[in-house]
Coordinates of C-alpha atoms and ligand atoms in Angstrom, one line a residue:
M333 CA -0.1 0.0 -0.1
A334 CA 1.5 3.3 -1.1
N335 CA 1.9 6.1 1.3
K336 CA -0.2 9.1 0.9
V337 CA 2.3 11.4 -0.7
E338 CA 2.7 8.5 -3.2
Q339 CA -1.2 9.0 -3.9
L340 CA -1.3 12.6 -4.1
K341 CA 1.5 12.5 -6.7
K342 CA -0.3 10.1 -8.9
E343 CA -3.6 12.0 -8.8
K344 CA -1.8 15.2 -9.9
D345 CA 1.6 16.5 -10.9
G346 CA 3.1 19.1 -8.6
L347 CA 4.3 20.8 -11.6
D348 CA 0.8 21.2 -12.9
L349 CA -0.3 23.2 -9.7
F350 CA 0.3 26.7 -11.0
P351 CA -3.3 27.3 -12.4
D352 CA -4.6 26.3 -8.9
I353 CA -2.1 28.4 -6.9
L354 CA -3.6 31.2 -8.9
R355 CA -7.2 30.4 -8.1
Y356 CA -6.2 30.2 -4.5
S357 CA -4.4 33.5 -4.4
K358 CA -7.9 34.9 -5.4
L359 CA -9.9 32.6 -2.7
G360 CA -7.4 32.6 0.0
Y361 CA -5.7 30.4 2.3
E362 CA -8.7 28.5 3.7
S363 CA -9.6 27.4 0.2
I364 CA -6.4 25.4 -0.3
P365 CA -6.9 21.5 0.2
S366 CA -4.5 19.9 2.1
D367 CA -3.3 17.8 -0.8
D368 CA -2.7 20.9 -2.8
L369 CA -0.8 22.3 0.4
A370 CA 1.6 19.3 -0.2
R371 CA 1.8 19.7 -3.9
M372 CA 2.9 23.4 -3.3
R373 CA 6.2 22.1 -2.4
W374 CA 6.9 21.3 -6.1
F375 CA 6.8 25.1 -6.4
G376 CA 9.2 25.7 -3.5
I377 CA 6.6 26.5 -1.0
Y378 CA 6.1 25.0 2.4
E379 CA 3.5 25.9 5.2
Q380 CA 5.6 27.6 7.8
K381 CA 4.8 27.3 11.6
P382 CA 2.3 27.8 12.9
R383 CA 0.0 26.7 10.1
N384 CA -2.0 30.1 10.0
G385 CA -1.6 31.2 6.3
H386 CA 2.0 32.1 6.1
F387 CA 4.6 30.1 3.9
M388 CA 8.3 29.8 3.4
M389 CA 9.4 30.1 -0.2
R390 CA 12.6 28.8 -1.5
V391 CA 14.4 30.1 -4.6
K392 CA 17.0 28.0 -6.5
I393 CA 20.4 29.3 -7.2
P394 CA 22.2 26.7 -9.3
G395 CA 26.0 26.4 -8.1
G396 CA 25.3 29.4 -6.1
A397 CA 25.9 31.8 -9.0
I398 CA 23.5 34.8 -9.1
N399 CA 23.6 38.2 -10.7
S400 CA 22.9 41.5 -9.1
N401 CA 19.7 42.2 -10.9
Q402 CA 18.3 38.8 -9.7
W403 CA 19.9 39.2 -6.1
R404 CA 18.0 42.9 -6.0
T405 CA 14.9 41.0 -7.2
L406 CA 15.3 38.6 -4.0
G407 CA 16.0 41.7 -1.7
E408 CA 12.8 43.5 -3.1
I409 CA 10.6 40.4 -2.4
S410 CA 12.1 40.0 1.2
R411 CA 11.3 43.7 1.7
D412 CA 8.0 43.8 0.2
F413 CA 6.4 40.3 1.1
G414 CA 8.9 38.5 3.3
G415 CA 9.2 40.4 6.7
G416 CA 12.3 42.0 5.8
I417 CA 14.4 38.9 6.0
A418 CA 15.7 36.0 3.8
D419 CA 17.9 32.9 4.5
I420 CA 20.7 31.4 2.7
T421 CA 20.6 27.8 2.9
T422 CA 22.8 24.7 2.9
R423 CA 22.1 24.2 -0.7
Q424 CA 22.8 27.5 -1.9
N425 CA 19.3 28.5 -2.1
V426 CA 17.4 31.6 -0.5
Q427 CA 14.3 31.1 1.6
F428 CA 11.8 33.8 2.1
H429 CA 9.3 33.7 5.1
W430 CA 6.0 35.2 5.9
I431 CA 4.8 34.8 2.5
T432 CA 0.7 34.5 1.9
I433 CA -1.1 33.1 -0.9
E434 CA -2.3 36.1 -2.1
V435 CA 1.4 37.3 -3.3
I436 CA 2.7 34.1 -4.3
P437 CA 1.8 34.8 -8.1
E438 CA 3.4 38.2 -8.0
I439 CA 6.5 36.5 -6.3
I440 CA 6.9 33.9 -9.1
H441 CA 6.4 36.5 -11.8
R442 CA 9.1 38.7 -10.6
L443 CA 11.5 35.8 -10.0
N444 CA 10.8 34.5 -13.6
S445 CA 11.2 37.9 -15.2
V446 CA 14.6 37.9 -14.0
G447 CA 15.1 34.3 -14.9
I448 CA 15.3 32.6 -11.6
T449 CA 12.7 30.0 -10.2
T450 CA 11.3 28.3 -7.0
L451 CA 10.3 25.2 -9.3
G452 CA 11.5 22.0 -7.9
A453 CA 13.1 23.8 -4.7
C454 CA 11.0 21.2 -2.6
G455 CA 9.4 18.3 -3.4
D456 CA 10.1 14.6 -4.7
I457 CA 12.0 16.0 -7.4
P458 CA 16.0 17.1 -8.4
R459 CA 16.5 19.9 -6.3
N460 CA 18.8 22.8 -6.6
I461 CA 22.1 21.6 -8.5
A462 CA 24.9 22.5 -5.9
G463 CA 28.3 23.2 -6.6
C464 CA 31.5 25.3 -5.6
P465 CA 30.8 28.9 -5.0
V466 CA 34.1 29.7 -6.7
A467 CA 33.7 27.9 -9.9
G468 CA 35.3 29.7 -12.6
I469 CA 37.4 32.2 -10.3
D470 CA 39.3 30.0 -8.0
P471 CA 42.9 29.6 -9.1
D472 CA 43.3 26.1 -7.9
E473 CA 40.3 24.4 -9.4
L474 CA 40.6 21.6 -11.7
Y475 CA 37.9 22.6 -13.9
D476 CA 35.2 25.2 -14.1
C477 CA 31.8 23.3 -13.8
T478 CA 29.5 26.5 -14.6
K479 CA 28.4 25.4 -18.0
I480 CA 27.9 21.6 -16.7
I481 CA 25.5 22.9 -14.0
E482 CA 23.8 25.0 -16.4
E483 CA 23.2 22.1 -18.6
V484 CA 22.2 19.8 -15.9
N485 CA 19.8 22.3 -14.4
H486 CA 18.2 23.3 -17.5
F487 CA 17.5 19.6 -18.3
F488 CA 15.8 18.7 -15.0
V489 CA 13.8 22.0 -14.2
G490 CA 10.2 21.7 -15.1
N491 CA 10.9 18.2 -16.4
K492 CA 7.9 16.0 -15.8
D493 CA 9.9 12.8 -16.6
F494 CA 11.5 13.5 -13.0
S495 CA 8.6 15.2 -11.1
D496 CA 7.5 12.0 -9.4
L497 CA 10.6 10.6 -7.8
P498 CA 10.3 8.6 -4.8
R499 CA 11.8 11.4 -2.6
K500 CA 13.8 14.5 -2.7
F501 CA 17.0 14.0 -5.1
K502 CA 20.0 16.2 -4.7
I503 CA 22.9 16.5 -7.1
T504 CA 26.3 18.3 -6.7
I505 CA 28.8 19.1 -9.3
A506 CA 32.2 20.6 -8.9
G507 CA 35.9 20.8 -10.3
C508 CA 37.1 22.1 -6.9
R509 CA 40.2 20.7 -5.7
H510 CA 38.8 20.9 -2.1
Q511 CA 35.7 19.2 -2.8
C512 CA 34.0 21.7 -0.7
H513 CA 30.7 20.8 -2.5
Q514 CA 30.1 17.9 -0.3
P515 CA 29.6 14.9 -2.8
E516 CA 29.7 12.5 0.1
I517 CA 26.4 13.7 1.2
N518 CA 24.3 14.1 -2.1
D519 CA 22.4 11.4 -4.1
I520 CA 24.8 12.3 -6.8
G521 CA 28.3 13.8 -6.2
I522 CA 30.2 14.4 -9.1
S523 CA 33.9 15.7 -8.8
A524 CA 36.7 16.5 -10.9
V525 CA 39.9 14.2 -10.7
R526 CA 43.2 14.4 -12.6
K527 CA 43.8 11.3 -14.9
P528 CA 47.3 9.9 -15.2
N529 CA 47.7 11.4 -18.5
G530 CA 47.1 14.8 -17.2
D531 CA 43.5 15.1 -18.4
I532 CA 40.8 16.0 -16.1
G533 CA 37.9 13.3 -15.6
F534 CA 34.8 13.2 -13.2
E535 CA 34.1 10.7 -10.5
V536 CA 30.8 9.8 -9.4
R537 CA 29.4 9.1 -6.1
V538 CA 25.9 8.0 -5.5
G539 CA 23.6 7.4 -2.5
G540 CA 24.9 9.9 0.0
G541 CA 22.4 11.8 2.5
L542 CA 22.0 12.6 6.0
S543 CA 18.6 13.0 7.8
T544 CA 17.9 10.5 10.7
Q545 CA 19.7 7.6 8.9
P546 CA 23.1 9.3 7.4
R547 CA 24.8 7.6 4.6
F548 CA 28.2 8.6 2.9
S549 CA 27.7 8.2 -1.0
R550 CA 29.7 5.2 -2.7
K551 CA 32.0 5.9 -5.5
L552 CA 31.2 4.3 -8.6
D553 CA 34.0 2.5 -10.9
V554 CA 33.6 5.3 -13.6
C555 CA 35.4 8.2 -14.9
L556 CA 33.2 10.6 -16.9
K557 CA 34.1 13.2 -19.6
P558 CA 32.5 16.5 -19.2
D559 CA 30.0 16.1 -21.9
Q560 CA 28.8 12.9 -20.3
I561 CA 27.8 14.3 -16.9
K562 CA 24.2 15.2 -17.9
D563 CA 23.6 11.8 -19.3
A564 CA 25.0 10.1 -16.4
C565 CA 22.7 12.2 -14.0
R566 CA 19.6 11.3 -16.1
V567 CA 20.1 7.6 -15.8
I568 CA 20.8 7.7 -12.2
A569 CA 17.6 9.7 -11.6
E570 CA 15.8 7.3 -14.0
I571 CA 16.9 4.3 -11.7
F572 CA 15.8 6.1 -8.7
R573 CA 12.6 6.8 -10.1
D574 CA 12.0 3.3 -11.5
Y575 CA 13.5 1.2 -8.8
G576 CA 13.7 3.3 -5.7
Y577 CA 11.5 2.5 -2.6
R578 CA 7.9 4.1 -2.1
D579 CA 6.3 2.4 0.7
R580 CA 7.6 4.4 3.5
R581 CA 8.9 8.0 3.2
N582 CA 11.7 7.5 5.6
H583 CA 13.0 4.6 3.4
A584 CA 12.6 6.1 -0.1
R585 CA 15.9 8.1 -0.5
L586 CA 18.4 6.8 -3.3
K587 CA 20.8 5.8 -0.4
F588 CA 18.6 2.8 0.7
L589 CA 18.4 1.4 -2.8
V590 CA 22.4 1.8 -3.1
D591 CA 22.5 0.0 0.2
D592 CA 20.8 -2.9 -1.2
W593 CA 22.3 -3.1 -4.6
G594 CA 25.7 -2.1 -3.7
S595 CA 27.9 0.1 -6.3
E596 CA 28.5 -2.6 -8.7
R597 CA 25.1 -3.6 -9.3
F598 CA 24.2 0.1 -9.5
L599 CA 26.6 0.7 -12.0
D600 CA 25.6 -2.3 -14.0
K601 CA 21.9 -0.8 -14.2
M602 CA 23.5 2.7 -15.4
I603 CA 25.6 1.0 -18.2
E604 CA 22.5 -0.9 -19.4
K605 CA 20.7 2.2 -19.6
L606 CA 23.2 4.4 -21.2
S607 CA 24.1 4.3 -24.9
W608 CA 27.8 4.5 -24.2
K609 CA 30.3 2.8 -21.9
P610 CA 31.9 5.1 -19.3
D611 CA 35.6 4.7 -18.7
P612 CA 36.6 2.9 -15.4
A613 CA 37.7 5.2 -12.5
V614 CA 41.2 6.5 -11.9
D615 CA 43.0 6.4 -8.8
S616 CA 42.4 9.5 -6.7
N617 CA 42.0 10.5 -3.3
S618 CA 39.7 13.1 -1.6
P619 CA 41.4 15.6 0.4
K620 CA 42.0 14.2 3.9
R621 CA 39.6 16.6 5.7
I622 CA 37.6 18.9 3.8
Y623 CA 37.4 22.5 4.8
A624 CA 36.7 25.6 2.7
D625 CA 34.6 28.3 3.8
H626 CA 35.7 30.9 1.2
I627 CA 35.5 33.8 3.8
G628 CA 37.9 36.8 3.7
V629 CA 39.7 38.6 0.6
H630 CA 40.9 36.2 -1.9
T631 CA 42.9 36.4 -5.0
Q632 CA 40.9 35.2 -8.1
K633 CA 42.3 33.3 -11.2
Q634 CA 41.8 36.4 -13.2
H635 CA 44.8 38.6 -13.0
G636 CA 44.0 41.5 -10.7
L637 CA 40.7 40.5 -9.4
H638 CA 39.5 39.3 -5.9
W639 CA 36.6 38.0 -4.3
I640 CA 35.5 38.8 -0.8
G641 CA 33.5 36.2 1.4
V642 CA 31.3 37.6 3.7
A643 CA 30.0 35.7 6.9
I644 CA 26.4 35.4 7.2
L645 CA 26.1 33.6 10.6
T646 CA 22.9 31.4 10.4
G647 CA 22.4 32.5 6.6
R648 CA 19.8 35.2 7.9
M649 CA 19.9 38.5 5.8
T650 CA 17.9 41.4 6.0
S651 CA 16.4 42.8 2.8
E652 CA 18.5 46.0 3.4
Q653 CA 21.6 43.9 3.2
I654 CA 20.7 42.1 0.2
L655 CA 19.6 45.2 -1.4
K656 CA 22.8 46.8 -0.7
T657 CA 24.8 43.8 -1.6
A658 CA 23.2 43.9 -5.0
A659 CA 24.1 47.5 -5.4
I660 CA 27.9 46.8 -4.3
A661 CA 27.9 44.0 -7.0
E662 CA 26.4 46.1 -9.5
K663 CA 29.1 48.8 -9.0
Y664 CA 32.2 47.1 -8.1
C665 CA 31.7 43.2 -9.1
D666 CA 30.6 43.0 -12.7
G667 CA 27.1 41.9 -11.3
S668 CA 28.3 38.8 -9.8
L669 CA 27.5 37.2 -6.4
R670 CA 27.7 33.5 -5.0
T671 CA 26.1 31.8 -2.2
T672 CA 27.9 29.1 -0.4
N673 CA 26.7 25.9 1.4
Q674 CA 28.0 27.2 4.5
Q675 CA 25.2 29.8 4.3
N676 CA 27.7 32.8 3.3
L677 CA 27.9 35.2 0.4
L678 CA 30.6 35.9 -2.0
L679 CA 31.2 39.2 -3.8
T680 CA 33.4 38.5 -6.8
N681 CA 35.6 40.4 -9.5
I682 CA 36.7 43.1 -7.4
T683 CA 39.7 45.1 -8.4
E684 CA 42.5 45.8 -6.1
D685 CA 41.6 49.6 -6.2
D686 CA 38.2 48.8 -5.3
L687 CA 38.6 46.5 -2.5
T688 CA 38.8 49.2 0.5
D689 CA 35.6 50.7 -0.9
V690 CA 33.9 47.4 -1.0
Q691 CA 34.7 46.6 2.3
T692 CA 33.6 50.1 3.7
E693 CA 30.1 49.8 2.2
L694 CA 29.7 46.1 3.5
E695 CA 30.5 47.3 6.9
A696 CA 27.9 50.1 6.6
V697 CA 25.4 47.3 6.5
G698 CA 26.8 45.0 9.2
L699 CA 28.5 42.7 7.0
N700 CA 31.9 41.3 7.8
W701 CA 34.6 39.1 5.9
D702 CA 37.4 39.3 8.8
V703 CA 35.6 36.9 11.5
S704 CA 36.6 34.2 14.0
K705 CA 37.2 30.7 13.1
F706 CA 34.1 29.8 15.0
R707 CA 31.8 32.2 12.6
R708 CA 33.2 31.3 9.4
S709 CA 31.4 28.1 8.8
A710 CA 28.9 27.7 11.6
L711 CA 25.5 26.8 10.3
S712 CA 22.2 26.2 11.8
C713 CA 18.8 24.9 10.2
T714 CA 15.5 27.0 10.5
G715 CA 14.2 25.8 13.8
T716 CA 10.9 26.7 15.7
E717 CA 10.8 30.0 14.3
F718 CA 9.5 28.7 11.3
C719 CA 9.7 24.8 10.9
N720 CA 6.7 22.7 11.7
L721 CA 9.0 19.6 12.6
A722 CA 11.2 21.6 14.9
I723 CA 11.8 20.7 18.7
T724 CA 14.3 24.0 19.4
E725 CA 15.0 27.4 18.3
T726 CA 18.3 27.5 16.4
K727 CA 19.3 30.7 14.8
L728 CA 19.4 32.8 17.8
R729 CA 20.8 30.2 19.9
L730 CA 23.8 29.7 17.4
K731 CA 24.5 33.1 17.5
E732 CA 24.8 33.1 21.3
I733 CA 27.0 29.8 21.2
I734 CA 29.4 31.5 18.7
G735 CA 29.3 34.9 20.6
Y736 CA 30.1 33.2 23.8
L737 CA 32.9 31.1 22.3
E738 CA 34.3 34.1 20.7
D739 CA 34.3 35.9 23.8
K740 CA 35.9 33.3 25.9
L741 CA 38.5 31.5 23.8
D742 CA 41.5 32.5 21.7
W743 CA 40.9 30.1 18.9
D744 CA 43.0 29.7 15.7
E745 CA 41.9 26.2 14.2
D746 CA 39.3 25.7 11.4
I747 CA 36.2 24.3 13.1
R748 CA 32.6 23.6 12.2
I749 CA 29.7 24.0 14.5
N750 CA 26.5 22.8 12.9
L751 CA 23.2 23.1 14.8
N752 CA 20.0 21.4 14.1
G753 CA 16.5 22.0 15.7
C754 CA 15.6 18.3 15.5
P755 CA 16.9 14.9 14.0
N756 CA 16.3 15.8 10.5
A757 CA 19.6 17.1 10.1
C758 CA 19.1 20.0 7.8
G759 CA 21.6 21.8 9.7
Q760 CA 24.0 18.7 8.9
H761 CA 25.0 18.0 12.6
H762 CA 26.3 14.8 11.4
I763 CA 29.3 16.2 9.7
G764 CA 30.1 19.2 12.1
D765 CA 33.3 19.0 14.1
I766 CA 30.7 19.9 16.9
G767 CA 27.1 18.8 15.8
L768 CA 24.1 20.0 17.9
Q769 CA 20.8 18.2 17.6
G770 CA 17.8 19.9 19.2
A771 CA 15.8 17.9 21.9
L772 CA 13.6 18.6 24.9
T773 CA 14.2 17.7 28.5
I774 CA 12.7 18.6 31.8
V775 CA 14.4 20.9 34.2
N776 CA 12.9 21.6 37.6
G777 CA 9.7 20.2 36.4
T778 CA 9.6 22.2 33.4
K779 CA 9.8 21.2 29.5
T780 CA 13.3 22.7 28.5
E781 CA 15.0 23.2 25.2
A782 CA 18.0 20.9 25.0
Y783 CA 20.6 19.7 22.6
D784 CA 22.5 16.4 22.1
I785 CA 26.1 17.3 21.8
C786 CA 27.8 15.2 19.0
L787 CA 31.4 15.4 17.9
G788 CA 34.0 14.4 15.5
G789 CA 32.2 14.7 12.1
R790 CA 34.0 15.6 9.0
L791 CA 33.9 14.8 5.0
G792 CA 36.9 13.8 3.0
S793 CA 38.9 10.7 2.5
N794 CA 38.8 10.1 6.5
A795 CA 35.0 11.1 6.5
K796 CA 33.1 10.3 9.8
F797 CA 29.6 11.1 11.3
T798 CA 29.5 12.6 14.4
R799 CA 29.4 10.4 17.7
P800 CA 26.7 11.4 20.2
I801 CA 28.6 12.2 23.4
R802 CA 26.0 13.8 25.9
R803 CA 22.3 13.9 25.3
K804 CA 19.8 16.5 26.3
I805 CA 22.1 19.1 27.8
P806 CA 19.9 22.2 28.6
A807 CA 20.2 24.7 25.7
D808 CA 21.4 27.5 27.9
N809 CA 24.3 25.4 29.2
V810 CA 25.5 23.9 25.7
K811 CA 27.9 27.0 25.4
Y812 CA 29.6 26.2 28.7
A813 CA 29.9 22.6 27.8
L814 CA 31.6 23.6 24.5
E815 CA 33.9 26.0 26.5
N816 CA 35.0 23.3 28.9
L817 CA 35.7 20.9 25.9
L818 CA 37.6 23.2 23.9
L819 CA 39.7 24.5 26.9
T820 CA 40.6 20.9 27.6
Y821 CA 41.7 20.4 23.9
Q822 CA 43.6 23.4 23.9
H823 CA 45.5 22.4 27.1
E824 CA 46.5 19.2 25.7
R825 CA 47.0 20.1 22.2
T826 CA 50.4 19.2 20.9
E827 CA 52.2 20.8 17.9
N828 CA 50.2 19.4 14.6
D829 CA 47.4 18.1 16.6
T830 CA 43.7 18.9 15.3
F831 CA 40.6 19.0 16.8
S832 CA 39.5 16.1 15.1
D833 CA 42.5 14.0 16.2
F834 CA 41.7 15.0 19.8
V835 CA 38.0 13.6 19.3
D836 CA 39.2 10.5 17.9
R837 CA 41.7 9.5 20.5
H838 CA 39.3 9.9 23.5
T839 CA 36.4 7.6 24.2
D840 CA 32.9 8.8 24.4
D841 CA 33.2 8.6 28.3
E842 CA 36.3 10.8 28.2
L843 CA 34.8 13.3 25.8
G844 CA 31.7 13.5 28.1
Q845 CA 33.9 14.4 31.2
F846 CA 35.5 17.2 29.2
L847 CA 32.2 18.7 28.3
G848 CA 31.9 18.9 32.2
D849 CA 29.8 17.6 35.1
N850 CA 28.0 20.8 36.0
I851 CA 26.1 21.4 32.8
G852 CA 22.7 20.5 33.9
V853 CA 22.7 16.8 32.6
V854 CA 21.7 15.3 35.9
L855 CA 17.6 15.7 35.5
A856 CA 14.9 14.7 37.5
E857 CA 13.1 13.4 34.5
E858 CA 13.6 13.2 30.8
S859 CA 11.2 13.9 28.0
Ligands
SF4_948 FE1 13.2 21.7 10.7 FE2 14.4 19.7 11.9 FE3 15.0 20.7 9.2 FE4 15.7 22.1 11.3 S1 16.5 19.9 10.9 S2 14.7 22.8 9.5 S3 14.1 21.8 12.8 S4 12.9 19.6 9.9

């Protein structure tokens, strides 16, 4: 017996909903049947919390590359309809909140008029194609995948052959030497590698994903040419569509099919469906530990040009900041901006002479590029502010924790702090050096927000998911626990030691002790 979402997808394709959205925009929120509320996700629209007529609306930014005209349009939508805020997400999208059904047609019209879309930003469909945010400007990159991302995006957007997949489907493609595009946690992760003859090929991973049952993707024995990538993505999506599991929503992602088939059988099926045979994989090693936040001032491959990476802690921007950065990009950056999967923003193509002026203008709207190691790559999901599944508030909590650690510690090492409002892992707590998962506990008889503290996650050749060390630490105490832990590390740190090494060499019990005994974990009763 198929689940309810499978039934409603068969009754009507989510991509066909636009005439209904137009009708509901005239009739009002109360007129929308629950099945069509679910189908609105195919237009990037989710009900926000509480379910009282306001929506989240997600805009896709393929590869994170956006021009100033498009970025200004996002700022205007945020100002006019979105409560003056918008959030950069971990897939390089932008999300609006406080959207009502009455204004959705106007928003879609404004977005389409500048060539961007919400189509396929949510729902059981290929999502935003992610990539390296410095594609085409990074002096170290192996290959500029900008055109490939455009081609793959063009193929999938609005393509009804792929609008009824078993579940969401995430693709990332990059020629980045650091593999900052996170191929390990996508359904398809495509990364450039250098072949023994010096040419560039592309390795392919399938079946990665986080959520409550995280999996790292598996490498297939193939090495693609650039013009084979779209076709490979197509057949992998077809395999998922035709063989993926549809009975249970929590067992429907591609990763479960890959678990059962293994990479060899999966590749056999790919080759059966392709009209060409891919070359076998070449020996390649992922970077040992992947860390690339792109924050600060960097020299581009183009002579005399720079990008500035601005840290947007939690991804939350005001409409004033979006409009201002659009104006800066137009004036100094050849109209080019990029969003990152760390929820940050880059302004590119800045001449040496203009750097100081750009920095002055950024500071005037509270944006900074010279920030602490804690702040550069910390990220959080949406949390109780807007998410119906959330258990805890997230964005203010992350700001509190980062601000506290900045005050208390002199810290010079790259570190990722990822915070989630529930086990669903939109804030990627499984792959942070420190992962915080929202929970509830009881303190003095009162239900209280709390966090599980998990440690040791990372991507790269030594990829690991975090280990849960302490459960249900009252949220107000998390910052003290992390301070205790990080001070212990600094105290025992030797030359060339890293925080990851420290976590790896200690047992869960030891790490729990380092977090401290006085942080409220002894509770009368737990929820
Ligand atoms: Fe919502 Fe949970 Fe996802 Fe956070 S992790 S956005 S709380 S579903």
